[in-house]
Short mmCIF file of C-alpha atoms and ligand atoms in Angstrom, two decimals:
data_model
loop_
_atom_site.label_atom_id
_atom_site.label_comp_id
_atom_site.label_asym_id
_atom_site.label_seq_id
_atom_site.Cartn_x
_atom_site.Cartn_y
_atom_site.Cartn_z
CA MET A 1492 -29.32 -7.51 -30.58
CA LYS A 1493 -29.90 -5.01 -33.40
CA SER A 1494 -27.78 -1.88 -32.94
CA LYS A 1495 -29.22 1.65 -33.02
CA ASN A 1496 -25.73 3.07 -33.25
CA THR A 1497 -25.92 5.74 -35.96
CA LEU A 1498 -22.50 7.21 -35.31
CA SER A 1499 -20.13 7.20 -38.19
CA GLY A 1500 -16.37 7.01 -38.60
CA THR A 1501 -14.07 6.69 -35.65
CA LEU A 1502 -16.67 7.30 -32.93
CA GLN A 1503 -18.67 4.36 -34.20
CA LYS A 1504 -15.56 2.18 -33.88
CA VAL A 1505 -14.70 3.52 -30.40
CA TYR A 1506 -17.92 2.14 -28.95
CA ASP A 1507 -18.25 -0.99 -31.12
CA PRO A 1508 -19.46 -3.81 -28.82
CA SER A 1509 -18.18 -6.63 -31.05
CA SER A 1510 -14.56 -5.48 -31.03
CA PHE A 1511 -14.83 -5.04 -27.24
CA ARG A 1512 -16.09 -8.62 -26.97
CA ARG A 1513 -13.33 -9.99 -29.23
CA LEU A 1514 -10.49 -8.09 -27.54
CA GLY A 1515 -11.94 -8.75 -24.10
CA HIS A 1516 -12.01 -12.51 -24.72
CA GLU A 1517 -8.47 -12.37 -26.04
CA MET A 1518 -7.38 -10.43 -22.97
CA VAL A 1519 -8.96 -12.91 -20.59
CA ASP A 1520 -7.19 -15.74 -22.44
CA LEU A 1521 -3.88 -13.90 -22.28
CA LEU A 1522 -4.22 -13.30 -18.54
CA ALA A 1523 -5.55 -16.78 -17.71
CA ASN A 1524 -2.62 -18.31 -19.63
CA HIS A 1525 -0.34 -16.00 -17.69
CA LEU A 1526 -1.76 -17.16 -14.35
CA GLU A 1527 -1.30 -20.79 -15.43
CA SER A 1528 2.26 -20.11 -16.47
CA MET A 1529 3.06 -18.31 -13.18
CA GLN A 1530 1.89 -21.40 -11.29
CA SER A 1531 3.80 -23.84 -13.52
CA GLU A 1532 7.23 -25.42 -13.13
CA ALA A 1533 8.76 -22.97 -15.62
CA PRO A 1534 7.33 -19.48 -15.16
CA GLY A 1535 10.14 -17.74 -17.10
CA LYS A 1536 11.46 -14.33 -16.11
CA VAL A 1537 9.93 -11.86 -13.67
CA LEU A 1538 10.84 -8.97 -15.95
CA SER A 1539 12.78 -8.32 -19.14
CA TYR A 1540 14.71 -5.28 -18.09
CA GLN A 1541 15.49 -2.48 -20.53
CA ASN A 1542 16.96 0.86 -19.53
CA PRO A 1543 14.60 3.88 -19.59
CA ALA A 1544 16.05 5.39 -22.79
CA GLU A 1545 15.71 2.09 -24.71
CA GLU A 1546 12.22 1.55 -23.35
CA LEU A 1547 11.11 5.02 -24.44
CA ALA A 1548 12.66 4.57 -27.89
CA PHE A 1549 10.87 1.24 -28.23
CA TRP A 1550 7.47 2.81 -27.48
CA LYS A 1551 8.05 5.77 -29.75
CA ASP A 1552 8.77 3.34 -32.56
CA HIS A 1553 5.79 1.25 -31.64
CA PHE A 1554 3.49 4.27 -31.69
CA ALA A 1555 4.70 5.17 -35.15
CA GLY A 1556 4.33 1.60 -36.43
CA ASP A 1557 1.40 -0.41 -37.67
CA HIS A 1558 0.14 -2.62 -34.85
CA ASP A 1559 -3.31 -3.87 -33.98
CA MET A 1560 -4.66 -3.77 -30.44
CA SER A 1561 -4.10 -7.49 -29.76
CA ASP A 1562 -0.46 -6.99 -30.55
CA THR A 1563 -0.33 -3.75 -28.53
CA PHE A 1564 -1.80 -5.37 -25.43
CA SER A 1565 0.47 -8.41 -25.63
CA THR A 1566 3.50 -6.14 -26.07
CA ILE A 1567 2.55 -4.09 -22.98
CA PHE A 1568 2.07 -7.39 -21.16
CA ALA A 1569 5.51 -8.67 -22.22
CA LYS A 1570 7.20 -5.48 -21.13
CA SER A 1571 5.65 -5.33 -17.65
CA ILE A 1572 6.89 -6.83 -14.39
CA LYS A 1573 4.97 -9.93 -13.28
CA VAL A 1574 3.86 -9.68 -9.66
CA HIS A 1575 2.27 -13.15 -9.77
CA HIS A 1576 5.69 -14.68 -10.47
CA PRO A 1577 6.95 -16.68 -7.45
CA ASN A 1578 10.31 -14.87 -7.82
CA TYR A 1579 8.66 -11.47 -7.41
CA ILE A 1580 9.77 -10.54 -3.88
CA GLY A 1581 10.19 -6.79 -4.34
CA HIS A 1582 8.00 -3.81 -3.53
CA GLN A 1583 4.89 -4.01 -1.38
CA VAL A 1584 2.39 -4.33 -4.18
CA ALA A 1585 -0.57 -6.70 -4.01
CA VAL A 1586 -0.58 -9.87 -6.04
CA PRO A 1587 -4.18 -9.37 -7.15
CA ALA A 1588 -6.79 -12.05 -6.64
CA PRO A 1589 -8.10 -12.64 -10.19
CA ILE A 1590 -11.69 -12.12 -9.07
CA ALA A 1591 -10.76 -8.58 -8.00
CA SER A 1592 -9.21 -7.92 -11.42
CA ILE A 1593 -12.44 -8.99 -13.09
CA ALA A 1594 -14.24 -6.51 -10.83
CA GLY A 1595 -11.71 -3.95 -12.04
CA MET A 1596 -12.83 -4.50 -15.61
CA LEU A 1597 -16.43 -3.95 -14.54
CA SER A 1598 -15.42 -0.80 -12.73
CA ASP A 1599 -13.48 0.58 -15.68
CA LEU A 1600 -16.32 0.20 -18.11
CA LEU A 1601 -19.11 1.39 -15.81
CA ASN A 1602 -16.88 4.21 -14.56
CA ASN A 1603 -19.23 5.30 -11.78
CA GLY A 1604 -17.92 8.51 -10.22
CA THR A 1605 -18.80 7.27 -6.71
CA GLY A 1606 -18.34 10.60 -4.83
CA VAL A 1607 -22.07 11.27 -5.14
CA TYR A 1608 -24.59 8.56 -4.24
CA GLU A 1609 -26.38 8.15 -7.59
CA MET A 1610 -22.99 8.16 -9.32
CA GLY A 1611 -22.19 4.86 -7.64
CA MET A 1612 -25.07 3.42 -5.65
CA ALA A 1613 -23.53 -0.04 -5.45
CA SER A 1614 -19.99 1.18 -4.89
CA ASN A 1615 -21.02 3.61 -2.13
CA ALA A 1616 -23.15 1.03 -0.33
CA LEU A 1617 -20.36 -1.53 -0.66
CA GLU A 1618 -17.89 0.91 0.89
CA LYS A 1619 -20.11 0.88 3.95
CA VAL A 1620 -20.36 -2.91 3.96
CA ILE A 1621 -16.57 -3.20 3.72
CA THR A 1622 -15.63 -0.50 6.23
CA ASP A 1623 -18.11 -2.00 8.72
CA ILE A 1624 -16.36 -5.37 8.31
CA VAL A 1625 -12.92 -3.81 8.81
CA ASN A 1626 -14.10 -1.79 11.82
CA SER A 1627 -15.41 -4.93 13.41
CA ALA A 1628 -12.10 -6.75 12.73
CA ILE A 1629 -10.24 -3.83 14.33
CA GLY A 1630 -12.50 -4.09 17.37
CA PHE A 1631 -13.87 -0.55 17.10
CA PRO A 1632 -17.14 0.25 18.90
CA LYS A 1633 -20.51 0.78 17.14
CA THR A 1634 -19.75 4.51 16.80
CA ALA A 1635 -17.09 3.71 14.20
CA GLY A 1636 -17.26 4.51 10.51
CA GLY A 1637 -15.08 5.01 7.51
CA PHE A 1638 -14.73 5.24 3.77
CA MET A 1639 -12.40 4.27 0.97
CA THR A 1640 -9.87 6.45 -0.77
CA SER A 1641 -7.04 6.37 -3.29
CA GLY A 1642 -4.04 5.08 -1.38
CA GLY A 1643 -2.39 5.11 2.02
CA THR A 1644 -0.64 8.41 1.31
CA LEU A 1645 -3.90 10.29 0.78
CA ALA A 1646 -5.59 8.43 3.64
CA ASN A 1647 -2.84 9.38 6.12
CA LEU A 1648 -3.12 13.03 5.09
CA THR A 1649 -6.91 12.91 5.46
CA ALA A 1650 -6.61 11.36 8.93
CA LEU A 1651 -4.16 14.02 10.08
CA LEU A 1652 -6.50 16.77 8.81
CA ALA A 1653 -9.30 15.21 10.86
CA ALA A 1654 -7.00 15.02 13.87
CA ARG A 1655 -6.03 18.67 13.59
CA LYS A 1656 -9.65 19.72 13.43
CA ALA A 1657 -10.65 17.54 16.38
CA ILE A 1658 -7.77 18.49 18.68
CA VAL A 1659 -6.67 22.02 17.70
CA SER A 1660 -9.75 23.94 16.64
CA GLU A 1661 -13.18 23.28 15.19
CA ASN A 1662 -12.87 26.34 12.97
CA ILE A 1663 -9.51 25.50 11.48
CA TRP A 1664 -10.97 24.79 8.04
CA GLU A 1665 -12.38 28.33 7.87
CA GLU A 1666 -9.84 30.30 9.86
CA GLY A 1667 -6.53 28.48 9.45
CA HIS A 1668 -4.17 28.54 12.42
CA ASP A 1669 -1.45 30.83 13.75
CA GLN A 1670 0.13 28.61 16.39
CA PRO A 1671 2.93 26.22 15.36
CA LEU A 1672 1.55 22.68 15.30
CA ALA A 1673 3.27 19.29 15.27
CA VAL A 1674 2.77 15.54 14.99
CA MET A 1675 4.96 12.87 16.58
CA VAL A 1676 5.95 9.76 14.71
CA SER A 1677 8.71 7.18 14.62
CA GLU A 1678 11.75 8.02 12.57
CA ALA A 1679 11.03 4.78 10.67
CA SER A 1680 7.60 5.93 9.48
CA HIS A 1681 6.71 6.04 5.79
CA TYR A 1682 7.73 9.27 4.05
CA CYS A 1683 4.10 10.10 3.33
CA ILE A 1684 3.58 11.10 6.99
CA ASP A 1685 6.38 13.63 6.68
CA ARG A 1686 4.89 14.80 3.42
CA ALA A 1687 1.40 15.10 4.91
CA ALA A 1688 2.69 17.24 7.79
CA ARG A 1689 4.46 19.54 5.36
CA ILE A 1690 1.41 19.80 3.09
CA MET A 1691 -0.50 20.88 6.20
CA GLY A 1692 2.00 23.69 6.65
CA LEU A 1693 3.69 22.26 9.75
CA GLY A 1694 7.20 22.57 8.30
CA THR A 1695 10.29 20.68 9.43
CA LYS A 1696 9.75 21.55 13.09
CA GLY A 1697 6.22 20.21 12.94
CA ILE A 1698 7.23 16.64 12.19
CA ILE A 1699 8.83 15.29 15.33
CA LYS A 1700 10.68 12.06 14.62
CA VAL A 1701 11.06 9.89 17.66
CA PRO A 1702 14.03 7.47 17.57
CA VAL A 1703 13.53 3.73 17.17
CA ASP A 1704 15.01 0.84 19.14
CA ALA A 1705 17.12 -2.04 17.83
CA GLN A 1706 13.96 -3.66 16.40
CA PHE A 1707 13.10 -0.41 14.56
CA LYS A 1708 10.07 0.23 16.79
CA ILE A 1709 9.30 3.69 18.15
CA ARG A 1710 10.99 4.33 21.56
CA THR A 1711 7.81 4.84 23.59
CA ASP A 1712 9.98 5.55 26.64
CA LEU A 1713 11.00 8.79 24.88
CA LEU A 1714 7.50 10.02 24.01
CA SER A 1715 7.07 12.18 27.14
CA GLU A 1716 10.50 13.72 26.80
CA TYR A 1717 9.84 14.62 23.13
CA LEU A 1718 6.43 16.04 23.96
CA GLU A 1719 7.86 18.24 26.73
CA LYS A 1720 10.61 19.44 24.45
CA ALA A 1721 8.05 20.30 21.75
CA LYS A 1722 6.03 22.31 24.27
CA ALA A 1723 9.15 24.12 25.44
CA ASP A 1724 9.83 25.00 21.79
CA GLY A 1725 6.36 26.55 21.55
CA LEU A 1726 4.81 23.74 19.48
CA GLN A 1727 1.34 22.30 20.01
CA VAL A 1728 1.49 18.56 19.31
CA PHE A 1729 -1.92 17.27 18.23
CA ALA A 1730 -1.29 13.67 17.10
CA VAL A 1731 0.95 10.65 17.47
CA VAL A 1732 1.22 8.19 14.59
CA GLY A 1733 1.94 4.51 15.24
CA CYS A 1734 3.41 2.30 12.50
CA ALA A 1735 1.72 -1.03 11.92
CA CYS A 1736 4.08 -1.86 10.47
CA SER A 1737 6.97 0.27 9.25
CA THR A 1738 7.91 0.16 5.57
CA ALA A 1739 11.64 -0.48 5.57
CA THR A 1740 11.82 -3.28 8.16
CA GLY A 1741 8.18 -4.27 8.73
CA SER A 1742 8.36 -3.51 12.46
CA TYR A 1743 5.19 -3.04 14.51
CA ASP A 1744 5.19 -0.18 17.03
CA SER A 1745 3.74 -0.89 20.47
CA LEU A 1746 0.24 0.46 19.87
CA GLU A 1747 -0.88 -0.16 23.47
CA GLU A 1748 1.88 2.08 24.78
CA ILE A 1749 1.14 4.82 22.25
CA ALA A 1750 -2.56 4.56 23.15
CA ASP A 1751 -1.73 5.05 26.85
CA PHE A 1752 0.41 8.05 26.02
CA THR A 1753 -2.12 9.77 23.74
CA LYS A 1754 -4.91 9.16 26.24
CA THR A 1755 -2.94 10.72 29.10
CA ASN A 1756 -2.00 13.73 26.98
CA ASN A 1757 -5.27 14.19 25.11
CA LEU A 1758 -3.71 13.68 21.69
CA TRP A 1759 -5.12 12.05 18.57
CA PHE A 1760 -3.86 8.50 18.02
CA HIS A 1761 -3.50 7.57 14.38
CA VAL A 1762 -2.31 4.15 13.16
CA ASP A 1763 -0.63 3.91 9.78
CA GLY A 1764 -1.56 0.30 9.05
CA ALA A 1765 -1.25 0.72 5.29
CA HIS A 1766 1.00 -2.30 5.02
CA GLY A 1767 0.45 -4.44 8.10
CA GLY A 1768 -2.89 -3.24 9.53
CA GLY A 1769 -4.82 -5.93 7.65
CA VAL A 1770 -3.39 -8.39 10.15
CA VAL A 1771 -6.55 -7.63 12.15
CA PHE A 1772 -8.10 -10.37 9.99
CA SER A 1773 -5.67 -12.99 11.32
CA ASN A 1774 -6.23 -14.94 14.53
CA LYS A 1775 -2.61 -16.03 14.61
CA ASN A 1776 -0.95 -12.65 14.10
CA ARG A 1777 -3.62 -10.28 15.46
CA SER A 1778 -1.63 -9.66 18.65
CA LYS A 1779 0.94 -7.67 16.65
CA VAL A 1780 -1.59 -4.84 16.55
CA ASN A 1781 -2.96 -5.10 20.07
CA GLY A 1782 -4.19 -1.63 20.99
CA ILE A 1783 -5.26 -0.72 17.43
CA GLU A 1784 -8.84 -0.67 18.70
CA ARG A 1785 -7.87 2.29 20.91
CA ALA A 1786 -6.79 4.43 17.90
CA ASP A 1787 -8.85 7.40 16.75
CA SER A 1788 -8.12 6.60 13.11
CA VAL A 1789 -6.57 3.74 11.15
CA VAL A 1790 -5.39 3.38 7.55
CA ILE A 1791 -5.39 -0.03 5.86
CA ASP A 1792 -4.36 -0.60 2.24
CA PHE A 1793 -6.18 -3.41 0.49
CA HIS A 1794 -3.66 -3.10 -2.33
CA LYS A 1795 -0.85 -4.57 -0.27
CA MET A 1796 -1.42 -7.89 1.53
CA LEU A 1797 -5.18 -7.88 1.01
CA MET A 1798 -4.83 -9.01 -2.61
CA THR A 1799 -6.66 -6.10 -4.27
CA PRO A 1800 -5.42 -4.13 -7.28
CA ALA A 1801 -4.28 -0.57 -6.48
CA LEU A 1802 -5.39 1.94 -5.33
CA THR A 1803 -7.78 0.64 -2.69
CA THR A 1804 -7.51 1.98 0.85
CA ALA A 1805 -9.81 2.14 3.86
CA LEU A 1806 -9.67 5.03 6.33
CA LEU A 1807 -11.46 4.10 9.54
CA PHE A 1808 -12.50 6.32 12.45
CA LYS A 1809 -13.40 5.17 15.94
CA ASN A 1810 -15.93 7.97 16.05
CA GLU A 1811 -17.54 8.29 12.64
CA LEU A 1812 -18.55 11.90 13.31
CA ASP A 1813 -14.89 12.91 13.03
CA SER A 1814 -14.83 11.71 9.44
CA TYR A 1815 -17.58 14.17 8.46
CA GLU A 1816 -15.81 17.13 10.01
CA THR A 1817 -12.55 16.99 8.03
CA PHE A 1818 -13.78 18.92 5.01
CA SER A 1819 -16.63 21.41 5.41
CA GLN A 1820 -16.97 22.35 1.80
CA GLN A 1821 -19.65 24.19 -0.11
CA ALA A 1822 -20.49 22.13 -3.20
CA ALA A 1823 -24.14 22.83 -3.76
CA TYR A 1824 -24.14 21.19 -7.18
CA LEU A 1825 -23.14 17.88 -5.60
CA TRP A 1826 -24.92 17.68 -2.25
CA ASN A 1827 -27.93 19.53 -0.88
CA ALA A 1828 -27.24 19.30 2.84
CA GLU A 1829 -23.59 20.22 3.44
CA LYS A 1830 -23.58 19.37 7.12
CA ALA A 1831 -25.62 16.20 7.06
CA GLN A 1832 -23.82 12.97 7.85
CA GLU A 1833 -24.66 11.02 4.74
CA TRP A 1834 -22.42 7.97 4.41
CA TYR A 1835 -23.75 7.36 0.91
CA HIS A 1836 -22.16 10.52 -0.56
CA SER A 1837 -18.62 9.27 -0.02
CA GLY A 1838 -17.09 12.36 -1.67
CA LYS A 1839 -18.11 14.45 1.34
CA ARG A 1840 -15.36 12.79 3.33
CA THR A 1841 -12.66 12.24 0.72
CA PHE A 1842 -10.16 14.31 -1.20
CA GLU A 1843 -11.38 12.79 -4.44
CA CYS A 1844 -14.34 14.23 -6.26
CA THR A 1845 -14.45 11.53 -8.94
CA LYS A 1846 -13.39 8.26 -7.31
CA LEU A 1847 -12.82 4.74 -8.62
CA MET A 1848 -15.40 2.07 -7.79
CA MET A 1849 -12.71 0.56 -5.58
CA SER A 1850 -15.06 -1.12 -3.14
CA ILE A 1851 -16.31 -3.61 -5.72
CA LYS A 1852 -12.85 -5.14 -6.00
CA VAL A 1853 -12.62 -5.80 -2.27
CA TYR A 1854 -16.22 -6.94 -2.14
CA SER A 1855 -15.63 -9.48 -4.89
CA ILE A 1856 -12.85 -11.11 -2.84
CA LEU A 1857 -14.96 -11.11 0.33
CA LYS A 1858 -18.01 -12.48 -1.45
CA ALA A 1859 -16.17 -15.14 -3.45
CA HIS A 1860 -13.67 -16.31 -0.82
CA GLY A 1861 -14.82 -15.05 2.60
CA GLN A 1862 -13.00 -12.67 4.92
CA GLU A 1863 -10.92 -15.52 6.41
CA VAL A 1864 -8.81 -15.48 3.24
CA PHE A 1865 -7.31 -12.15 4.30
CA GLY A 1866 -6.00 -13.59 7.56
CA GLU A 1867 -4.86 -16.72 5.73
CA ASN A 1868 -2.77 -14.65 3.31
CA TYR A 1869 -1.13 -12.68 6.13
CA ASP A 1870 -0.35 -15.85 8.09
CA HIS A 1871 1.06 -17.59 5.04
CA LEU A 1872 3.29 -14.67 4.02
CA TYR A 1873 4.52 -14.07 7.58
CA SER A 1874 5.44 -17.68 8.22
CA LEU A 1875 7.14 -17.93 4.80
CA THR A 1876 9.27 -14.90 5.71
CA ALA A 1877 10.21 -16.48 9.04
CA SER A 1878 11.38 -19.57 7.11
CA PHE A 1879 13.43 -17.37 4.78
CA SER A 1880 15.13 -15.85 7.78
CA ASN A 1881 16.10 -19.34 9.00
CA ILE A 1882 17.43 -20.32 5.58
CA LEU A 1883 19.48 -17.13 5.46
CA LYS A 1884 21.00 -17.63 8.90
CA ASN A 1885 22.41 -20.97 7.76
CA LYS A 1886 24.11 -19.55 4.67
CA PRO A 1887 27.71 -18.39 4.93
CA ASN A 1888 28.42 -14.76 4.01
CA PHE A 1889 24.86 -13.56 4.54
CA THR A 1890 23.82 -11.33 7.48
CA LEU A 1891 20.28 -10.68 8.63
CA LEU A 1892 19.45 -7.13 9.75
CA VAL A 1893 16.70 -8.02 12.20
CA GLU A 1894 14.41 -11.00 12.83
CA PRO A 1895 11.34 -10.37 10.60
CA GLU A 1896 8.06 -9.59 12.32
CA SER A 1897 6.10 -9.42 9.11
CA ASN A 1898 6.78 -10.21 5.43
CA ILE A 1899 9.77 -7.89 5.08
CA LEU A 1900 13.30 -9.23 5.28
CA ASN A 1901 16.51 -7.17 5.10
CA PHE A 1902 19.91 -8.75 4.70
CA ARG A 1903 23.36 -8.25 3.21
CA TYR A 1904 25.86 -10.28 1.27
CA GLU A 1905 29.05 -9.88 3.28
CA PRO A 1906 31.99 -11.89 1.97
CA LYS A 1907 35.02 -11.45 4.19
CA THR A 1908 37.31 -10.17 1.45
CA LYS A 1909 35.33 -7.25 0.06
CA GLU A 1910 35.76 -3.77 1.51
CA ASP A 1911 32.93 -1.64 0.11
CA LEU A 1912 29.93 -3.76 1.04
CA ASN A 1913 27.45 -0.97 0.34
CA LEU A 1914 28.62 -0.76 -3.22
CA LEU A 1915 28.71 -4.53 -3.57
CA ASN A 1916 25.11 -4.94 -2.37
CA GLU A 1917 23.93 -2.06 -4.53
CA GLU A 1918 25.55 -3.69 -7.54
CA ILE A 1919 24.07 -7.09 -6.69
CA GLN A 1920 20.54 -5.67 -6.58
CA LYS A 1921 21.07 -3.86 -9.88
CA GLN A 1922 22.39 -6.96 -11.62
CA LEU A 1923 19.59 -9.12 -10.24
CA VAL A 1924 17.01 -6.77 -11.74
CA GLU A 1925 18.83 -6.62 -15.06
CA ALA A 1926 19.05 -10.41 -15.24
CA GLY A 1927 15.30 -10.58 -14.56
CA ASN A 1928 15.16 -13.95 -12.80
CA PHE A 1929 14.23 -12.36 -9.45
CA TYR A 1930 12.92 -9.03 -8.33
CA ILE A 1931 14.06 -7.69 -4.96
CA VAL A 1932 14.84 -4.14 -3.85
CA SER A 1933 17.35 -2.50 -1.55
CA VAL A 1934 17.25 0.02 1.27
CA VAL A 1935 19.78 2.21 3.08
CA LEU A 1936 19.42 2.26 6.87
CA SER A 1937 21.78 4.44 8.93
CA GLY A 1938 24.20 4.56 6.02
CA THR A 1939 24.23 0.79 5.44
CA ARG A 1940 22.74 -0.71 2.27
CA TYR A 1941 20.64 -3.85 2.66
CA LEU A 1942 18.96 -6.12 0.18
CA ARG A 1943 15.25 -6.10 0.91
CA CYS A 1944 12.54 -8.65 0.17
CA SER A 1945 8.79 -8.14 0.66
CA VAL A 1946 7.17 -11.54 0.43
CA MET A 1947 3.88 -10.59 -1.22
CA ASN A 1948 3.23 -13.67 -3.30
CA PRO A 1949 1.73 -16.80 -1.73
CA PHE A 1950 3.35 -18.82 -4.55
CA THR A 1951 6.85 -17.91 -3.46
CA THR A 1952 8.52 -20.88 -1.73
CA GLU A 1953 11.58 -21.71 0.35
CA ALA A 1954 13.15 -23.20 -2.80
CA VAL A 1955 12.75 -19.84 -4.58
CA PHE A 1956 14.51 -18.11 -1.72
CA ASP A 1957 17.32 -20.64 -1.74
CA LYS A 1958 17.85 -20.05 -5.48
CA LEU A 1959 17.80 -16.30 -4.92
CA LEU A 1960 20.62 -16.56 -2.37
CA ASN A 1961 22.63 -18.72 -4.78
CA GLU A 1962 22.22 -16.13 -7.55
CA ILE A 1963 23.27 -13.35 -5.15
CA HIS A 1964 26.31 -15.38 -4.19
CA ASP A 1965 27.23 -15.91 -7.88
CA ILE A 1966 26.81 -12.23 -8.75
CA GLY A 1967 28.69 -11.17 -5.60
CA ASN A 1968 31.63 -13.46 -6.35
CA LYS A 1969 32.15 -11.88 -9.75
CA PHE A 1970 33.26 -8.72 -7.90
CA LEU A 1971 35.78 -10.39 -5.61
C1 PLP B 3087 3.54 1.98 6.16
C2 PLP B 3087 3.13 2.64 4.88
N1 PLP B 3087 2.36 3.73 4.93
C3 PLP B 3087 1.94 4.36 3.81
C4 PLP B 3087 2.32 3.91 2.57
C5 PLP B 3087 1.85 4.63 1.34
O1 PLP B 3087 0.77 3.95 0.83
P1 PLP B 3087 0.28 4.12 -0.70
O2 PLP B 3087 1.39 3.57 -1.54
O3 PLP B 3087 -0.97 3.32 -0.73
O4 PLP B 3087 0.05 5.57 -0.93
C6 PLP B 3087 3.13 2.77 2.47
C7 PLP B 3087 3.55 2.25 1.16
O5 PLP B 3087 4.35 1.38 1.03
C8 PLP B 3087 3.55 2.12 3.66
O6 PLP B 3087 4.32 1.02 3.64
#
């Protein structure tokens, strides 16, 4: 096609289609080779660790040097952790389905703003298609609705704002509030709930942390006592948050019992299902979230076990009207009818003004592979983690924290002769990362440090886990 591009100099180069085509093809080759290598017998290292000062010095040098873009991209690639590697068993980050990454490329070039309908017709409509599918998997009634937003942290804050408006006062957005307010949540909840409550001005008193049991699930038998105590302290509790599941141990709260409690006490019931809520797509594991359909709002991250690149989150409401009430903002240059419930202007209901075309990534997985693949991934990862737990229990000097309910496994290396086991396990995790053959993390629970695996990658196997334990044993023994 003959170009009408009359720009000169650098701007002409910036938008040059032929260099985009050349680099794009090279990039696809680089990434396809990478996927092949990750699925081969010899995938190499998960990461080539360098300390932050060396890494920064490297990039400063690189910036000053003479490198073309092919070289730049392959260097960034080489110096990044590989989540598709079977030995990646670390943080709860999705191992993206390649089709969703291709959709990401489409999204990044089209760059539709999405908050306003015309600035993302396809992406807004697809948000509705996707949230309808998720609502139906949750078991919500026809009144349900939802939208997509940038991450579980933001979605949890948005849900709590909606809860406050629904339970405390309709005019809270205009008038603020004088009375001390509070939310109740398990002490094992993700830190973003605590952060959301503080952003909302609730302060330390306003985040009531209910103790957990030996399985790290919220003690529902204590909910009434904690509510009464809050009232006696002059606090108005407006919401209870259930974890589905918790971050540190992957434990599912009893959602049925929280639903009973919130119903009796006229409180908002929010489910933080950022990590484990997608289990609604599984027949086998669906019962872990029984009662989720009784929640007022639910957060589910696609960028965890639903194989979508970050950030891609759904916030679902049992009663869609609640989702329109959260923000009552004047923005005449964006929307004509402030109060109208227009699903197609997704920015009316989200924090974001400009928003990624995140729905197209999820849609591409659904369209190419069907929604069953979501349940299949959950089932596969959960049963793999159960096998890991069995392997671990048969290894001397390893202790399991708690039987895994999801894809998260916490354990310790505990040789009989070593006194400071916290330090030993901390050192083991550090040395594992520096060696780069495996990636796992660690967590401190009630003063005890555990090694922590999140099994995110369907290509991880029992043999990988066995090798990991051997490497831990070898590192640990160097300290004895
Ligand atoms: C249970 C839970 N809630 C919320 C979050 C925060 O989600 P995001 O990282 O998408 O902001 C996480 C992240 O790990 C989580 O595990």
